[in-house]
């Protein structure tokens, strides 16, 4: 990918997400991966891994290039630019940093000032009491939740403090089937993202992957009477009432407790 100047973008929007704590089922990072695959994408820059990552926790990986040479890939936050028909979308993605979060956010906010985005969209995914067989709930701008947060929340707050127009999108991933990937949740986030971009995004294999995922989960649930009864209860609750902000906050708190175990 060729390098691109961040000062020469068309109606730019920034989208950021981070793997790990903020990304149940790899749902949010799946959106970045999908956009990178289906859009014409250029490389902008990456943050220095030594500045923000514990390389024992996020070990480098040896990969073999097309010419047969081996290179080292370092854990880092990478900034790409996806070109849509009417606008450019700046994609920020990487593992949640290990330390120096204030400096990390300051570096990205500085880059965003050069971009002058029309909007910044933070994306994440949380484990929730949501049935896999229904539409994936995606909450906008979070809830009244207060308490521990991850880098998605911290960076979103830093962007808002800097005067940017910030929106947060969080997908609710069923906690009883949390192993990644979750293409259905990725598809839900992608659909909400389209609303803010004002453009359609090619689905590629994502629709088929989401259908296959749901079918496989149906098969697993059908093999366990207790899980089946639990899912039926979740479906009943989902069908009789939409989640309120308070309920979403409670789901997020349960998600935090599960992460701490």
Tab-separated table of C-alpha atoms in Angstrom:
chain	number	residue	atom	x	y	z
A	1	UNK	CA	0.000	0.000	0.000
A	2	UNK	CA	1.255	3.444	-0.891
A	3	UNK	CA	1.541	6.156	1.774
A	4	UNK	CA	-1.165	8.815	1.701
A	5	UNK	CA	-1.243	12.363	3.052
A	6	UNK	CA	-3.838	12.871	5.775
A	7	UNK	CA	-4.297	16.545	4.838
A	8	UNK	CA	-5.676	15.792	1.362
A	9	UNK	CA	-8.741	13.682	2.145
A	10	UNK	CA	-12.313	13.986	0.842
A	11	UNK	CA	-14.973	14.598	3.507
A	12	UNK	CA	-12.970	12.453	5.943
A	13	UNK	CA	-14.419	10.362	8.752
A	14	UNK	CA	-12.211	8.607	11.316
A	15	UNK	CA	-13.163	5.131	12.560
A	16	UNK	CA	-11.160	3.559	15.372
A	17	UNK	CA	-11.281	0.338	17.335
A	18	UNK	CA	-8.832	-1.820	19.274
A	19	UNK	CA	-8.534	-5.553	19.760
A	20	UNK	CA	-8.662	-7.199	23.163
A	21	UNK	CA	-10.694	-5.933	26.105
A	22	UNK	CA	-12.854	-3.630	23.957
A	23	UNK	CA	-13.703	-6.140	21.240
A	24	UNK	CA	-15.829	-9.143	22.211
A	25	UNK	CA	-15.933	-11.711	19.433
A	26	UNK	CA	-13.526	-9.554	17.357
A	27	UNK	CA	-16.684	-7.862	16.103
A	28	UNK	CA	-15.382	-4.297	15.891
A	29	UNK	CA	-11.919	-5.073	14.526
A	30	UNK	CA	-13.744	-7.261	12.013
A	31	UNK	CA	-15.247	-4.074	10.551
A	32	UNK	CA	-11.782	-2.561	10.005
A	33	UNK	CA	-10.550	-5.811	8.456
A	34	UNK	CA	-13.570	-5.921	6.156
A	35	UNK	CA	-13.175	-2.319	5.006
A	36	UNK	CA	-9.494	-2.958	4.335
A	37	UNK	CA	-10.413	-5.916	2.148
A	38	UNK	CA	-13.280	-4.469	0.091
A	39	UNK	CA	-12.054	-0.878	-0.320
A	40	UNK	CA	-9.112	0.650	-2.110
A	41	UNK	CA	-6.898	1.265	0.920
A	42	UNK	CA	-3.673	3.223	1.470
A	43	UNK	CA	-1.223	3.134	4.361
A	44	UNK	CA	-0.772	6.370	6.340
A	45	UNK	CA	1.435	5.626	9.365
A	46	UNK	CA	1.870	3.443	12.451
A	47	UNK	CA	2.735	4.301	16.030
A	48	UNK	CA	6.057	3.056	17.414
A	49	UNK	CA	5.483	-0.260	19.169
A	50	UNK	CA	8.210	0.458	21.737
A	51	UNK	CA	6.331	3.529	22.979
A	52	UNK	CA	3.047	1.902	23.933
A	53	UNK	CA	3.201	-1.906	23.965
A	54	UNK	CA	4.489	-4.583	26.299
A	55	UNK	CA	6.162	-6.825	23.723
A	56	UNK	CA	6.046	-9.814	26.047
A	57	UNK	CA	2.275	-9.509	26.243
A	58	UNK	CA	2.017	-8.595	22.526
A	59	UNK	CA	4.865	-10.569	21.016
A	60	UNK	CA	6.203	-9.789	17.537
A	61	UNK	CA	5.441	-12.328	14.827
A	62	UNK	CA	7.747	-13.725	12.161
A	63	UNK	CA	6.079	-13.791	8.738
A	64	UNK	CA	7.299	-14.889	5.339
A	65	UNK	CA	6.893	-12.398	2.507
A	66	UNK	CA	6.010	-13.276	-1.079
A	67	UNK	CA	9.685	-13.215	-2.024
A	68	UNK	CA	10.454	-15.819	0.627
A	69	UNK	CA	12.156	-13.447	3.058
A	70	UNK	CA	11.130	-13.467	6.706
A	71	UNK	CA	10.210	-10.201	8.411
A	72	UNK	CA	9.101	-9.257	11.910
A	73	UNK	CA	5.633	-7.797	12.454
A	74	UNK	CA	5.380	-5.690	15.591
A	75	UNK	CA	2.276	-5.059	17.660
A	76	UNK	CA	1.279	-1.504	16.854
A	77	UNK	CA	-1.574	0.810	16.039
A	78	UNK	CA	-1.831	1.284	12.285
A	79	UNK	CA	-3.592	4.084	10.430
A	80	UNK	CA	-5.003	3.360	6.967
A	81	UNK	CA	-7.222	5.317	4.591
A	82	UNK	CA	-10.082	3.536	2.810
A	83	UNK	CA	-11.369	5.325	-0.282
A	84	UNK	CA	-15.129	5.213	-0.822
A	85	UNK	CA	-16.840	6.773	-3.816
A	86	UNK	CA	-17.667	10.068	-2.068
A	87	UNK	CA	-15.384	10.222	0.960
A	88	UNK	CA	-12.228	8.879	2.579
A	89	UNK	CA	-12.421	6.890	5.813
A	90	UNK	CA	-9.410	6.867	8.139
A	91	UNK	CA	-9.136	3.472	9.838
A	92	UNK	CA	-7.294	3.246	13.166
A	93	UNK	CA	-6.737	-0.239	14.531
A	94	UNK	CA	-4.374	-2.186	16.766
A	95	UNK	CA	-4.156	-3.960	20.119
A	96	UNK	CA	-5.166	-2.012	23.199
A	97	UNK	CA	-1.928	-0.287	24.327
A	98	UNK	CA	-0.159	-1.606	27.394
A	99	UNK	CA	0.881	1.749	28.879
A	100	UNK	CA	1.203	5.541	28.350
A	101	UNK	CA	-2.446	5.877	27.392
A	102	UNK	CA	-2.423	9.686	27.725
A	103	UNK	CA	0.507	10.028	25.331
A	104	UNK	CA	-1.066	7.449	23.023
A	105	UNK	CA	-4.309	9.416	22.834
A	106	UNK	CA	-2.443	12.699	22.414
A	107	UNK	CA	-0.535	11.307	19.415
A	108	UNK	CA	-3.725	10.190	17.706
A	109	UNK	CA	-5.648	13.367	18.532
A	110	UNK	CA	-2.777	15.349	16.981
A	111	UNK	CA	-3.083	13.295	13.799
A	112	UNK	CA	-6.859	13.778	13.787
A	113	UNK	CA	-6.377	17.543	13.907
A	114	UNK	CA	-4.437	17.285	10.641
A	115	UNK	CA	-7.267	15.252	9.123
A	116	UNK	CA	-10.051	17.638	10.205
A	117	UNK	CA	-12.665	14.848	10.151
A	118	UNK	CA	-16.371	15.541	9.842
A	119	UNK	CA	-16.930	12.882	12.494
A	120	UNK	CA	-14.973	10.412	14.605
A	121	UNK	CA	-16.600	7.027	15.212
A	122	UNK	CA	-15.398	4.799	18.042
A	123	UNK	CA	-16.415	1.149	17.809
A	124	UNK	CA	-16.380	-1.670	20.312
A	125	UNK	CA	-18.196	-4.857	21.277
A	126	UNK	CA	-19.265	-6.150	24.671
A	127	UNK	CA	-20.472	-9.473	26.032
A	128	UNK	CA	-24.162	-9.183	26.806
A	129	UNK	CA	-27.344	-11.113	27.591
A	130	UNK	CA	-28.365	-11.000	23.941
A	131	UNK	CA	-29.774	-13.940	21.938
A	132	UNK	CA	-27.695	-14.967	18.936
A	133	UNK	CA	-30.857	-15.568	16.894
A	134	UNK	CA	-32.049	-11.960	16.896
A	135	UNK	CA	-30.773	-8.712	15.393
A	136	UNK	CA	-27.528	-7.713	17.114
A	137	UNK	CA	-28.178	-4.690	19.356
A	138	UNK	CA	-25.852	-1.775	18.598
A	139	UNK	CA	-25.951	1.061	21.108
A	140	UNK	CA	-25.019	4.572	20.049
A	141	UNK	CA	-23.036	6.918	22.290
A	142	UNK	CA	-22.985	4.361	25.073
A	143	UNK	CA	-25.112	4.672	28.191
A	144	UNK	CA	-25.090	6.368	31.557
A	145	UNK	CA	-22.518	3.760	32.616
A	146	UNK	CA	-19.690	4.951	34.853
A	147	UNK	CA	-16.766	2.796	35.907
A	148	UNK	CA	-13.727	1.070	34.401
A	149	UNK	CA	-13.255	1.584	30.687
A	150	UNK	CA	-10.876	0.595	27.916
A	151	UNK	CA	-8.861	2.567	25.392
A	152	UNK	CA	-11.920	2.986	23.136
A	153	UNK	CA	-13.677	4.978	25.865
A	154	UNK	CA	-10.553	6.907	26.831
A	155	UNK	CA	-9.700	7.913	23.257
A	156	UNK	CA	-13.332	8.823	22.519
A	157	UNK	CA	-13.308	11.092	25.579
A	158	UNK	CA	-10.009	12.679	24.492
A	159	UNK	CA	-11.443	13.350	21.022
A	160	UNK	CA	-14.573	14.931	22.483
A	161	UNK	CA	-12.436	17.112	24.769
A	162	UNK	CA	-10.500	18.230	21.681
A	163	UNK	CA	-13.734	19.449	20.105
A	164	UNK	CA	-14.371	16.675	17.591
A	165	UNK	CA	-17.829	15.356	16.739
A	166	UNK	CA	-17.635	11.876	18.304
A	167	UNK	CA	-20.027	8.928	18.078
A	168	UNK	CA	-19.547	5.583	19.831
A	169	UNK	CA	-21.053	2.346	18.502
A	170	UNK	CA	-21.082	-0.779	20.677
A	171	UNK	CA	-22.353	-4.174	19.545
A	172	UNK	CA	-23.806	-6.639	22.065
A	173	UNK	CA	-22.253	-10.087	21.593
A	174	UNK	CA	-23.947	-13.137	23.209
A	175	UNK	CA	-21.804	-14.070	26.200
A	176	UNK	CA	-22.599	-17.789	25.784
A	177	UNK	CA	-20.959	-17.847	22.344
A	178	UNK	CA	-18.163	-15.318	22.727
A	179	UNK	CA	-15.329	-17.000	20.811
A	180	UNK	CA	-14.230	-14.992	17.773
A	181	UNK	CA	-15.023	-14.323	15.078
A	182	UNK	CA	-18.597	-13.113	15.235
A	183	UNK	CA	-19.432	-12.018	11.673
A	184	UNK	CA	-23.060	-11.313	12.580
A	185	UNK	CA	-22.007	-8.653	15.085
A	186	UNK	CA	-19.469	-7.289	12.601
A	187	UNK	CA	-22.245	-7.002	10.017
A	188	UNK	CA	-24.452	-5.129	12.500
A	189	UNK	CA	-21.711	-2.605	13.243
A	190	UNK	CA	-20.964	-2.213	9.534
A	191	UNK	CA	-24.634	-1.489	8.823
A	192	UNK	CA	-24.733	1.221	11.497
A	193	UNK	CA	-21.474	2.664	10.208
A	194	UNK	CA	-23.015	3.033	6.758
A	195	UNK	CA	-25.639	5.372	8.208
A	196	UNK	CA	-22.940	7.816	9.286
A	197	UNK	CA	-20.849	7.481	6.140
A	198	UNK	CA	-23.847	8.017	3.858
A	199	UNK	CA	-22.568	5.313	1.504
A	200	UNK	CA	-23.149	1.619	0.941
A	201	UNK	CA	-20.255	-0.697	1.679
A	202	UNK	CA	-19.736	-3.923	-0.223
A	203	UNK	CA	-20.581	-6.918	1.937
A	204	UNK	CA	-18.270	-9.414	0.248
A	205	UNK	CA	-18.453	-12.757	2.064
A	206	UNK	CA	-19.750	-11.197	5.291
A	207	UNK	CA	-23.434	-12.028	4.736
A	208	UNK	CA	-22.675	-15.691	4.056
A	209	UNK	CA	-20.273	-15.843	7.006
A	210	UNK	CA	-22.922	-14.397	9.338
A	211	UNK	CA	-25.522	-16.926	8.132
A	212	UNK	CA	-23.122	-19.836	8.592
A	213	UNK	CA	-22.169	-18.586	12.070
A	214	UNK	CA	-25.805	-18.412	13.188
A	215	UNK	CA	-26.549	-21.868	11.781
A	216	UNK	CA	-23.605	-23.379	13.641
A	217	UNK	CA	-24.642	-21.720	16.905
A	218	UNK	CA	-28.181	-23.028	16.408
A	219	UNK	CA	-26.749	-26.533	16.135
A	220	UNK	CA	-24.686	-26.134	19.293
A	221	UNK	CA	-27.630	-24.751	21.254
A	222	UNK	CA	-29.891	-27.561	20.073
A	223	UNK	CA	-27.512	-30.109	21.608
A	224	UNK	CA	-27.896	-28.718	25.155
A	225	UNK	CA	-31.333	-28.478	26.746
A	226	UNK	CA	-30.192	-26.023	29.432
A	227	UNK	CA	-28.659	-23.627	26.931
A	228	UNK	CA	-31.694	-24.005	24.705
A	229	UNK	CA	-33.998	-22.979	27.573
A	230	UNK	CA	-31.751	-20.038	28.406
A	231	UNK	CA	-31.712	-18.831	24.791
A	232	UNK	CA	-35.501	-19.114	24.606
A	233	UNK	CA	-35.737	-16.905	27.703
A	234	UNK	CA	-33.426	-14.326	26.114
A	235	UNK	CA	-35.457	-14.408	22.917
A	236	UNK	CA	-38.679	-13.823	24.857
A	237	UNK	CA	-37.180	-10.840	26.667
A	238	UNK	CA	-35.821	-9.457	23.400
A	239	UNK	CA	-39.143	-9.843	21.601
A	240	UNK	CA	-41.271	-8.222	24.303
A	241	UNK	CA	-39.211	-5.099	24.996
A	242	UNK	CA	-36.364	-3.142	23.468
A	243	UNK	CA	-33.354	-2.691	25.713
A	244	UNK	CA	-33.421	0.575	27.617
A	245	UNK	CA	-30.318	2.628	28.340
A	246	UNK	CA	-30.350	1.305	31.898
A	247	UNK	CA	-30.491	-2.300	30.700
A	248	UNK	CA	-27.595	-1.716	28.306
A	249	UNK	CA	-25.599	-0.196	31.169
A	250	UNK	CA	-26.321	-3.267	33.275
A	251	UNK	CA	-25.196	-5.496	30.404
A	252	UNK	CA	-21.953	-3.537	30.187
A	253	UNK	CA	-21.371	-3.894	33.925
A	254	UNK	CA	-21.890	-7.663	33.655
A	255	UNK	CA	-19.436	-7.644	30.741
A	256	UNK	CA	-16.829	-5.914	32.933
A	257	UNK	CA	-17.289	-8.456	35.711
A	258	UNK	CA	-16.792	-11.325	33.236
A	259	UNK	CA	-13.613	-9.681	31.927
A	260	UNK	CA	-12.198	-9.487	35.461
A	261	UNK	CA	-12.561	-13.220	36.089
